[in-house]
Amino acid sequence: MRNRILALAALAAAIGSPLAAQAQSSVTVGRAPVVVGPTIAVEQRPAFRDYVVEQRVPAFRIPDRVVVGATLPESGVTYYDVPQRFGATTYRYTVVNGETVLVEPRSRRIVEVMD
């Protein structure tokens, strides 16, 4: 009887370990996006990009790469309100190194690079 219980326990462990290994293989390693609140919906992004081009906002140059999580300089960059038609958002936008970015205005942190 004891051998049978040990055999069943070993079988259960053998069957369960590939499932556990498979579950662990789907773990994402790396930095998650910084996005905290609502941003511009995917289907509205082309219209938003067109809007930014129409507004002819000046592009600013910074020596660093434009990536999510980067903090923009305290001075020299102008931030613009996102029109309500693109969704309610607390973020502002600007153009840096030729790329339109959404920025959290208090921290000046880039929350999304619009591609």
Short mmCIF file of C-alpha atoms in Angstrom, two decimals, residues 27-111:
data_model
loop_
_atom_site.label_atom_id
_atom_site.label_comp_id
_atom_site.label_asym_id
_atom_site.label_seq_id
_atom_site.Cartn_x
_atom_site.Cartn_y
_atom_site.Cartn_z
CA VAL A 27 7.07 34.98 -17.41
CA THR A 28 8.00 38.35 -18.90
CA VAL A 29 11.34 39.71 -17.85
CA GLY A 30 12.13 43.37 -18.36
CA ARG A 31 10.68 46.76 -17.75
CA ALA A 32 6.96 47.25 -18.09
CA PRO A 33 5.64 50.38 -19.78
CA VAL A 34 5.25 53.36 -17.52
CA VAL A 35 1.74 54.15 -18.76
CA VAL A 36 -0.46 54.85 -15.74
CA GLY A 37 -3.65 56.42 -17.03
CA PRO A 38 -5.66 56.39 -20.21
CA THR A 39 -3.77 57.22 -23.38
CA ILE A 40 -4.85 57.70 -26.98
CA ALA A 41 -6.70 54.67 -28.37
CA VAL A 42 -4.87 52.69 -31.04
CA GLU A 43 -7.50 53.45 -33.69
CA GLN A 44 -7.17 57.20 -33.04
CA ARG A 45 -3.38 57.37 -33.25
CA PRO A 46 -3.18 58.03 -37.02
CA ALA A 47 -5.62 60.95 -36.63
CA PHE A 48 -3.63 62.22 -33.64
CA ARG A 49 -0.37 62.09 -35.62
CA ASP A 50 -2.09 64.06 -38.42
CA TYR A 51 -3.31 66.57 -35.84
CA VAL A 52 0.21 67.09 -34.49
CA VAL A 53 1.56 67.65 -38.03
CA GLU A 54 -1.23 70.15 -38.75
CA GLN A 55 -0.42 72.06 -35.54
CA ARG A 56 3.21 72.47 -36.64
CA VAL A 57 4.47 72.27 -33.09
CA PRO A 58 8.19 72.91 -32.88
CA ALA A 59 10.36 69.84 -32.44
CA PHE A 60 12.88 69.87 -29.62
CA ARG A 61 16.25 68.15 -29.72
CA ILE A 62 17.73 66.31 -26.77
CA PRO A 63 20.99 64.36 -26.72
CA ASP A 64 19.38 61.28 -25.17
CA ARG A 65 17.28 58.62 -26.86
CA VAL A 66 13.53 59.13 -26.83
CA VAL A 67 12.21 56.15 -24.85
CA VAL A 68 9.36 55.43 -22.46
CA GLY A 69 10.44 56.28 -18.95
CA ALA A 70 12.94 58.97 -19.94
CA THR A 71 12.60 62.33 -18.23
CA LEU A 72 12.62 65.42 -20.43
CA PRO A 73 14.56 68.53 -19.44
CA GLU A 74 13.02 70.98 -17.01
CA SER A 75 13.35 73.89 -19.42
CA GLY A 76 13.36 74.30 -23.18
CA VAL A 77 10.48 71.93 -23.96
CA THR A 78 6.89 73.08 -24.51
CA TYR A 79 4.03 70.71 -23.71
CA TYR A 80 0.62 70.84 -25.38
CA ASP A 81 -2.81 69.63 -24.26
CA VAL A 82 -4.23 66.58 -26.02
CA PRO A 83 -7.60 67.57 -27.53
CA GLN A 84 -10.64 65.95 -25.89
CA ARG A 85 -11.63 64.24 -29.17
CA PHE A 86 -8.65 61.91 -28.76
CA GLY A 87 -9.82 60.74 -25.35
CA ALA A 88 -9.69 62.06 -21.82
CA THR A 89 -6.10 62.03 -20.71
CA THR A 90 -4.05 63.89 -18.14
CA TYR A 91 -0.97 63.64 -20.35
CA ARG A 92 0.43 66.31 -22.62
CA TYR A 93 2.25 65.87 -25.90
CA THR A 94 5.32 67.32 -27.52
CA VAL A 95 7.68 66.47 -30.36
CA VAL A 96 11.19 65.42 -29.38
CA ASN A 97 13.89 64.40 -31.87
CA GLY A 98 11.17 64.13 -34.53
CA GLU A 99 8.97 61.80 -32.47
CA THR A 100 5.61 62.65 -30.92
CA VAL A 101 5.54 61.66 -27.26
CA LEU A 102 2.97 61.68 -24.46
CA VAL A 103 4.38 63.09 -21.25
CA GLU A 104 3.24 63.10 -17.62
CA PRO A 105 3.36 66.87 -17.03
CA ARG A 106 4.44 66.97 -13.37
CA SER A 107 7.38 64.61 -13.71
CA ARG A 108 8.11 65.32 -17.41
CA ARG A 109 8.39 61.56 -17.86
CA ILE A 110 7.66 60.08 -21.29
CA VAL A 111 4.78 57.63 -20.95
#
